[in-house]
Amino acid sequence: MIAIDYVRLYDRMTMVTIYDIAKITGYSAPTVSKALNNQSDIGQKTKEKILKVAKELGYVPNSSAKGLVTKKSWLIGLIYEEDDMGIGIEHPLFSTIINAFKQEMESEGYELIFIARNLGGKRMSLLEHCRYRQVDGVLVVNVDAKDEEVRDVTNSNIPCISSNIVFPEIATVTSENIKPAVEAVQYLYKLGHRLIAHIAGPQDSIAAAGYERLEGYKAGLLSRHLPIRDEFIIISEYWNGESGYKAMMDLWRRNEKPTAIFCASDIMAMGVMNACHDLGLRIPEDISIISFDDNLWASFSHPPLTTFRQDRQAIGRKAAELMKLLLNGEKVPSRVLIPVQLIERDSCAPPHGVRT
């Protein structure tokens, strides 16, 4: 049995190597390397014994040395841009996606680093930064789809995956948008609503969510033989609460009022609910609201919000899965859609005078 007293033989200021582990365990350096890299061609007991000693010695993989052997940096770049919500990396959707992606890639020995437009005070393009850090791949999250520097990266030979913007040249993982938007309209129709409005997100054929949820809303109306009425569609400029508030106020100034609203995101729905409060409207007695995302606060709103839950963990894991395939030289699909789940709460009810 390996005794932890072996640790005392080593100066803690000295980097522990696989040769140190090999000397203590009695296995060859190649066998130790296989165990540390979780390869399948060695026995489980051997692997466990080697990993136990590595942990006791405080072994930390040397990425530089590893890179000399594998011709890789073991670095994955993250391009994440601030958005109009002003909350940075704490974004309720993208923070979980990024964390799930990070955990999956770290399990394979990769490190996630931010790719910025400057380095040490020196202006550097995103692609230049990627080249400087010699990243093996890049995850693109929450960026301006028309940004030339971003497109330089996605059009380069660096393996790239997007988690929300649809770029024609790289693989993209997103939630399903069209199907649940159709279901949102059908859900409201089943409750008895016929005057259903949509507060849409920013429209860009490359940024999938706003465009596809609007298309799903229209398809949902047609599926129930309801007309598509321009006066019931408000297209917001930003994905934030202020845009939702303004859209609701605009909608309520129009001659005919809807009995239900499908919001393109929970953040926008929050603004809509605040506007309803200021207008003296009761939810769901006077107006029903259904949304998309299932952010943490959605179950604590007043009333709790009916919404479609995005599987953020699944998006991040799938993005990592595709990245691993790309790094191994394999082909990946251009688009992967992750199913969402309808979470029924208390913000929807039949309109006045309708029983279901």
Coordinates of C-alpha atoms in Angstrom, one line a residue:
M1 CA 0.0 0.0 0.0
I2 CA 1.3 3.5 -0.9
A3 CA 2.0 5.5 2.3
I4 CA 1.4 9.2 2.3
D5 CA 4.8 9.6 4.0
Y6 CA 6.3 9.5 0.5
V7 CA 5.1 13.1 0.1
R8 CA 7.7 14.1 2.7
L9 CA 10.5 13.0 0.4
Y10 CA 9.6 15.9 -2.0
D11 CA 10.3 19.6 -1.6
R12 CA 6.9 21.3 -2.0
M13 CA 8.5 24.1 -4.0
T14 CA 9.6 21.6 -6.7
M15 CA 7.2 20.7 -9.5
V16 CA 6.1 17.1 -9.2
T17 CA 6.6 15.2 -12.5
I18 CA 5.2 11.9 -13.9
Y19 CA 8.7 10.5 -13.2
D20 CA 8.3 11.2 -9.5
I21 CA 4.9 9.4 -9.6
A22 CA 6.4 6.5 -11.6
K23 CA 9.3 6.1 -9.1
I24 CA 6.9 5.8 -6.1
T25 CA 4.3 3.6 -7.8
G26 CA 6.7 1.3 -9.6
Y27 CA 5.0 1.8 -12.9
S28 CA 6.6 3.2 -16.1
A29 CA 6.3 6.9 -17.0
P30 CA 4.1 6.0 -20.1
T31 CA 1.7 4.1 -17.8
V32 CA 1.5 7.0 -15.4
S33 CA 0.8 9.3 -18.3
K34 CA -2.0 7.1 -19.5
A35 CA -3.6 7.1 -16.1
L36 CA -3.3 10.9 -15.7
N37 CA -4.9 11.4 -19.1
N38 CA -7.7 8.9 -18.3
Q39 CA -6.9 6.5 -21.2
S40 CA -8.8 3.3 -21.3
D41 CA -5.9 0.8 -22.1
I42 CA -4.8 0.4 -18.5
G43 CA -6.5 -1.4 -15.6
Q44 CA -8.8 0.5 -13.2
K45 CA -6.8 -0.5 -10.1
T46 CA -3.6 0.6 -11.7
K47 CA -5.2 3.9 -12.6
E48 CA -6.7 4.5 -9.1
K49 CA -3.3 3.7 -7.5
I50 CA -1.5 6.2 -9.7
L51 CA -4.1 8.9 -9.3
K52 CA -4.0 8.5 -5.5
V53 CA -0.3 9.1 -5.4
A54 CA -0.6 12.0 -7.9
K55 CA -3.1 13.6 -5.6
E56 CA -1.0 13.1 -2.5
L57 CA 2.0 14.6 -4.1
G58 CA 0.0 17.6 -5.3
Y59 CA 0.7 16.8 -9.0
V60 CA -0.4 19.6 -11.4
P61 CA -0.2 19.0 -15.1
N62 CA 2.3 21.2 -16.9
S63 CA 0.4 22.6 -19.9
S64 CA 3.5 23.9 -21.5
A65 CA 5.2 20.5 -21.4
K66 CA 2.0 18.8 -22.5
G67 CA 1.8 21.2 -25.4
L68 CA 5.3 20.3 -26.6
V69 CA 4.3 16.7 -26.9
T70 CA 0.8 17.2 -28.3
K71 CA 1.5 20.3 -30.4
K72 CA -1.5 21.9 -28.6
S73 CA -1.8 24.8 -26.2
W74 CA -4.7 23.2 -24.3
L75 CA -6.4 26.6 -24.2
I76 CA -9.9 27.3 -25.4
G77 CA -10.7 31.0 -26.0
L78 CA -14.0 32.6 -25.0
I79 CA -15.3 35.6 -26.9
Y80 CA -18.0 37.1 -24.7
E81 CA -19.2 40.6 -25.2
E82 CA -21.2 42.9 -22.8
D83 CA -24.8 43.4 -23.9
D84 CA -27.5 46.0 -23.3
M85 CA -28.6 44.3 -20.0
G86 CA -25.4 45.6 -18.4
I87 CA -24.7 42.6 -16.2
G88 CA -21.7 41.1 -18.0
I89 CA -20.7 37.5 -17.3
E90 CA -23.6 37.2 -14.7
H91 CA -26.1 37.0 -17.6
P92 CA -28.9 34.5 -16.4
L93 CA -28.6 32.5 -19.6
F94 CA -25.0 32.6 -20.7
S95 CA -23.3 32.3 -17.3
T96 CA -24.7 28.8 -16.9
I97 CA -23.9 27.8 -20.6
I98 CA -20.3 29.0 -20.2
N99 CA -19.8 27.2 -16.9
A100 CA -21.2 23.9 -18.2
F101 CA -18.9 24.3 -21.3
K102 CA -15.9 25.1 -19.0
Q103 CA -16.5 22.0 -16.8
E104 CA -16.8 19.7 -19.8
M105 CA -13.6 21.0 -21.4
E106 CA -11.7 21.0 -18.2
S107 CA -12.5 17.3 -17.8
E108 CA -10.5 16.8 -20.9
G109 CA -7.5 18.9 -19.7
Y110 CA -8.4 22.2 -21.4
E111 CA -8.4 25.6 -19.8
L112 CA -10.9 28.4 -20.8
I113 CA -9.5 31.9 -21.2
F114 CA -11.1 35.2 -22.2
I115 CA -10.2 36.7 -25.6
A116 CA -10.3 40.5 -25.3
R117 CA -9.5 43.3 -27.7
N118 CA -6.4 44.4 -25.9
L119 CA -3.7 42.6 -24.0
G120 CA -1.6 44.4 -21.3
G121 CA -2.8 47.8 -22.5
K122 CA -1.9 47.1 -26.1
R123 CA -4.7 47.1 -28.7
M124 CA -5.1 43.7 -30.3
S125 CA -7.8 42.4 -32.5
L126 CA -9.7 39.3 -31.4
L127 CA -8.0 37.1 -34.0
E128 CA -4.6 38.5 -33.1
H129 CA -5.3 37.7 -29.5
C130 CA -6.3 34.1 -30.4
R131 CA -3.1 33.7 -32.4
Y132 CA -1.0 35.2 -29.6
R133 CA -2.4 32.8 -27.1
Q134 CA -2.4 30.0 -29.6
V135 CA -5.8 28.8 -28.6
D136 CA -6.9 25.4 -29.9
G137 CA -10.5 26.5 -30.2
V138 CA -13.0 29.3 -29.5
L139 CA -16.4 29.5 -27.9
V140 CA -18.4 32.5 -29.2
V141 CA -21.1 33.8 -26.9
N142 CA -23.4 36.9 -27.0
V143 CA -21.6 38.9 -29.6
D144 CA -22.6 41.3 -32.3
A145 CA -23.1 39.1 -35.3
K146 CA -22.0 41.9 -37.7
D147 CA -18.7 42.6 -35.8
E148 CA -15.9 42.3 -38.3
E149 CA -13.4 41.2 -35.7
V150 CA -15.7 38.4 -34.6
R151 CA -16.2 37.3 -38.2
D152 CA -12.5 37.3 -38.7
V153 CA -12.2 34.6 -36.0
T154 CA -15.2 32.5 -37.2
N155 CA -13.8 32.6 -40.7
S156 CA -10.3 31.6 -39.6
N157 CA -8.9 28.1 -39.4
I158 CA -9.4 28.0 -35.6
P159 CA -12.2 25.6 -34.6
C160 CA -15.2 27.7 -33.3
I161 CA -18.5 26.9 -31.7
S162 CA -21.3 29.4 -31.1
S163 CA -23.9 29.0 -28.3
N164 CA -26.5 31.5 -29.5
I165 CA -25.5 33.4 -32.7
V166 CA -26.0 31.5 -35.9
F167 CA -22.9 32.0 -38.1
P168 CA -23.1 30.2 -41.5
E169 CA -19.4 29.2 -41.2
I170 CA -19.4 27.5 -37.8
A171 CA -21.5 25.1 -35.7
T172 CA -24.1 26.7 -33.5
V173 CA -26.0 25.2 -30.4
T174 CA -29.2 27.0 -29.4
S175 CA -32.5 26.2 -27.8
E176 CA -35.4 25.3 -30.0
N177 CA -37.2 28.6 -30.8
I178 CA -39.8 28.1 -33.5
K179 CA -41.6 25.1 -32.1
P180 CA -42.1 26.5 -28.5
A181 CA -43.2 29.8 -29.9
V182 CA -45.9 27.9 -31.9
E183 CA -46.8 26.0 -28.7
A184 CA -47.1 29.3 -26.7
V185 CA -49.7 30.6 -29.1
Q186 CA -51.6 27.3 -29.1
Y187 CA -51.5 27.2 -25.3
L188 CA -53.1 30.6 -25.1
Y189 CA -55.6 29.7 -27.8
K190 CA -56.6 26.6 -25.8
L191 CA -57.3 28.9 -22.8
G192 CA -59.7 30.8 -25.0
H193 CA -57.5 33.7 -26.2
R194 CA -58.0 35.0 -29.8
L195 CA -56.3 38.4 -29.5
I196 CA -52.7 37.4 -28.9
A197 CA -49.9 39.9 -29.1
H198 CA -46.1 39.3 -29.4
I199 CA -43.4 41.4 -27.9
A200 CA -40.4 40.3 -30.0
G201 CA -36.7 40.5 -29.5
P202 CA -34.3 42.3 -31.9
Q203 CA -34.7 41.0 -35.4
D204 CA -31.6 39.6 -37.1
S205 CA -31.6 36.5 -39.3
I206 CA -28.2 35.6 -37.8
A207 CA -29.3 36.1 -34.2
A208 CA -31.7 33.2 -34.0
A209 CA -33.8 33.8 -30.9
G210 CA -35.7 37.0 -31.8
Y211 CA -36.2 36.1 -35.5
E212 CA -37.2 32.5 -34.9
R213 CA -39.6 33.2 -32.0
L214 CA -41.4 35.8 -34.1
E215 CA -41.7 33.2 -36.9
G216 CA -43.0 30.7 -34.5
Y217 CA -45.6 33.1 -33.2
K218 CA -46.8 33.8 -36.7
A219 CA -46.9 30.0 -37.4
G220 CA -48.8 29.5 -34.2
L221 CA -51.5 32.0 -35.2
L222 CA -51.8 30.4 -38.7
S223 CA -52.1 26.9 -37.1
R224 CA -55.2 28.1 -35.3
H225 CA -56.5 30.1 -38.3
L226 CA -55.9 33.4 -36.6
P227 CA -54.9 36.5 -38.6
I228 CA -51.4 37.9 -38.3
R229 CA -52.0 41.5 -37.2
D230 CA -49.2 44.0 -37.4
E231 CA -50.7 46.1 -34.6
F232 CA -50.2 43.1 -32.2
I233 CA -46.5 42.8 -32.9
I234 CA -44.0 45.0 -31.2
I235 CA -40.3 44.5 -32.1
S236 CA -37.9 45.6 -29.4
E237 CA -34.5 47.0 -30.0
Y238 CA -32.9 45.4 -27.0
W239 CA -33.3 42.3 -24.8
N240 CA -34.0 44.1 -21.6
G241 CA -36.8 45.1 -19.1
E242 CA -36.9 48.6 -20.3
S243 CA -37.7 47.5 -23.9
G244 CA -40.5 45.2 -22.5
Y245 CA -41.9 48.1 -20.5
K246 CA -41.9 50.5 -23.5
A247 CA -43.4 47.8 -25.8
M248 CA -46.3 47.2 -23.4
M249 CA -47.1 50.9 -23.1
D250 CA -47.0 51.2 -26.9
L251 CA -49.2 48.2 -27.3
W252 CA -51.8 49.5 -24.8
R253 CA -52.1 52.8 -26.6
R254 CA -53.5 51.0 -29.7
N255 CA -57.2 50.9 -30.4
E256 CA -57.8 47.2 -29.9
K257 CA -56.2 45.6 -26.9
P258 CA -54.9 42.0 -26.7
T259 CA -56.0 39.6 -24.0
A260 CA -52.7 37.8 -24.0
I261 CA -49.0 38.5 -24.7
F262 CA -46.2 36.1 -25.7
C263 CA -42.9 37.8 -24.7
A264 CA -39.7 36.8 -26.4
S265 CA -37.8 36.6 -23.1
D266 CA -38.3 36.7 -19.3
I267 CA -36.3 39.9 -18.9
M268 CA -38.7 41.6 -21.3
A269 CA -41.7 40.0 -19.6
M270 CA -40.5 41.6 -16.3
G271 CA -40.8 45.0 -18.0
V272 CA -44.2 44.1 -19.4
M273 CA -45.4 43.1 -15.9
N274 CA -44.1 46.4 -14.4
A275 CA -46.0 48.2 -17.2
C276 CA -49.2 46.3 -16.4
H277 CA -48.8 47.3 -12.8
D278 CA -48.5 51.0 -13.8
L279 CA -51.5 50.6 -16.1
G280 CA -53.6 49.1 -13.4
L281 CA -53.9 45.8 -15.2
R282 CA -54.2 42.5 -13.2
I283 CA -52.3 39.5 -14.3
P284 CA -53.8 37.1 -15.4
E285 CA -57.4 38.5 -14.8
D286 CA -57.0 41.3 -17.3
I287 CA -54.0 40.1 -19.4
S288 CA -52.2 36.8 -19.7
I289 CA -48.5 36.6 -20.1
I290 CA -46.3 33.7 -21.4
S291 CA -42.6 34.0 -21.9
F292 CA -39.3 32.3 -22.7
D293 CA -36.2 31.4 -20.6
D294 CA -37.3 30.5 -17.1
N295 CA -34.8 32.8 -15.4
L296 CA -34.3 32.3 -11.6
W297 CA -36.7 35.1 -10.7
A298 CA -39.6 33.8 -12.9
S299 CA -41.0 31.6 -10.2
F300 CA -40.9 34.5 -7.7
S301 CA -42.6 37.2 -9.8
H302 CA -46.1 38.4 -9.0
P303 CA -47.7 36.3 -10.2
P304 CA -45.2 33.5 -11.0
L305 CA -44.5 33.5 -14.7
T306 CA -45.5 30.8 -17.2
T307 CA -42.6 30.4 -19.4
F308 CA -40.5 28.0 -21.5
R309 CA -37.4 26.7 -19.7
Q310 CA -34.1 26.7 -21.6
D311 CA -31.8 23.8 -20.7
R312 CA -28.6 26.0 -20.2
Q313 CA -26.6 23.0 -18.9
A314 CA -27.4 21.0 -22.0
I315 CA -26.5 23.8 -24.4
G316 CA -23.1 24.2 -22.7
R317 CA -22.4 20.5 -22.7
K318 CA -23.4 20.0 -26.3
A319 CA -21.2 23.0 -27.3
A320 CA -18.3 21.3 -25.5
E321 CA -19.1 18.0 -27.2
L322 CA -19.0 19.6 -30.6
M323 CA -15.8 21.4 -29.7
K324 CA -14.1 18.1 -28.8
L325 CA -15.1 16.6 -32.1
L326 CA -13.7 19.6 -34.0
L327 CA -10.5 19.4 -32.1
N328 CA -10.2 15.7 -33.1
G329 CA -10.7 16.7 -36.8
E330 CA -14.2 15.3 -37.0
K331 CA -17.2 16.9 -38.8
V332 CA -20.0 18.4 -36.8
P333 CA -23.6 19.5 -37.7
S334 CA -24.0 23.2 -38.5
R335 CA -26.9 23.6 -36.0
V336 CA -28.0 21.7 -33.0
L337 CA -31.3 22.5 -31.3
I338 CA -31.8 21.8 -27.6
P339 CA -35.5 21.1 -26.5
V340 CA -37.2 23.5 -24.1
Q341 CA -39.9 22.7 -21.5
L342 CA -43.1 24.6 -20.8
I343 CA -43.3 25.6 -17.1
E344 CA -46.9 26.4 -16.2
R345 CA -47.4 28.9 -13.4
D346 CA -50.0 31.6 -12.7
S347 CA -49.6 34.3 -15.3
C348 CA -52.0 32.8 -17.8
A349 CA -55.8 32.3 -17.5
P350 CA -58.9 32.3 -19.8
P351 CA -60.0 35.8 -20.9
H352 CA -63.0 37.4 -19.3
G353 CA -66.2 35.5 -20.1
V354 CA -64.5 32.4 -21.4
R355 CA -64.6 29.0 -19.7
T356 CA -62.3 26.1 -20.7

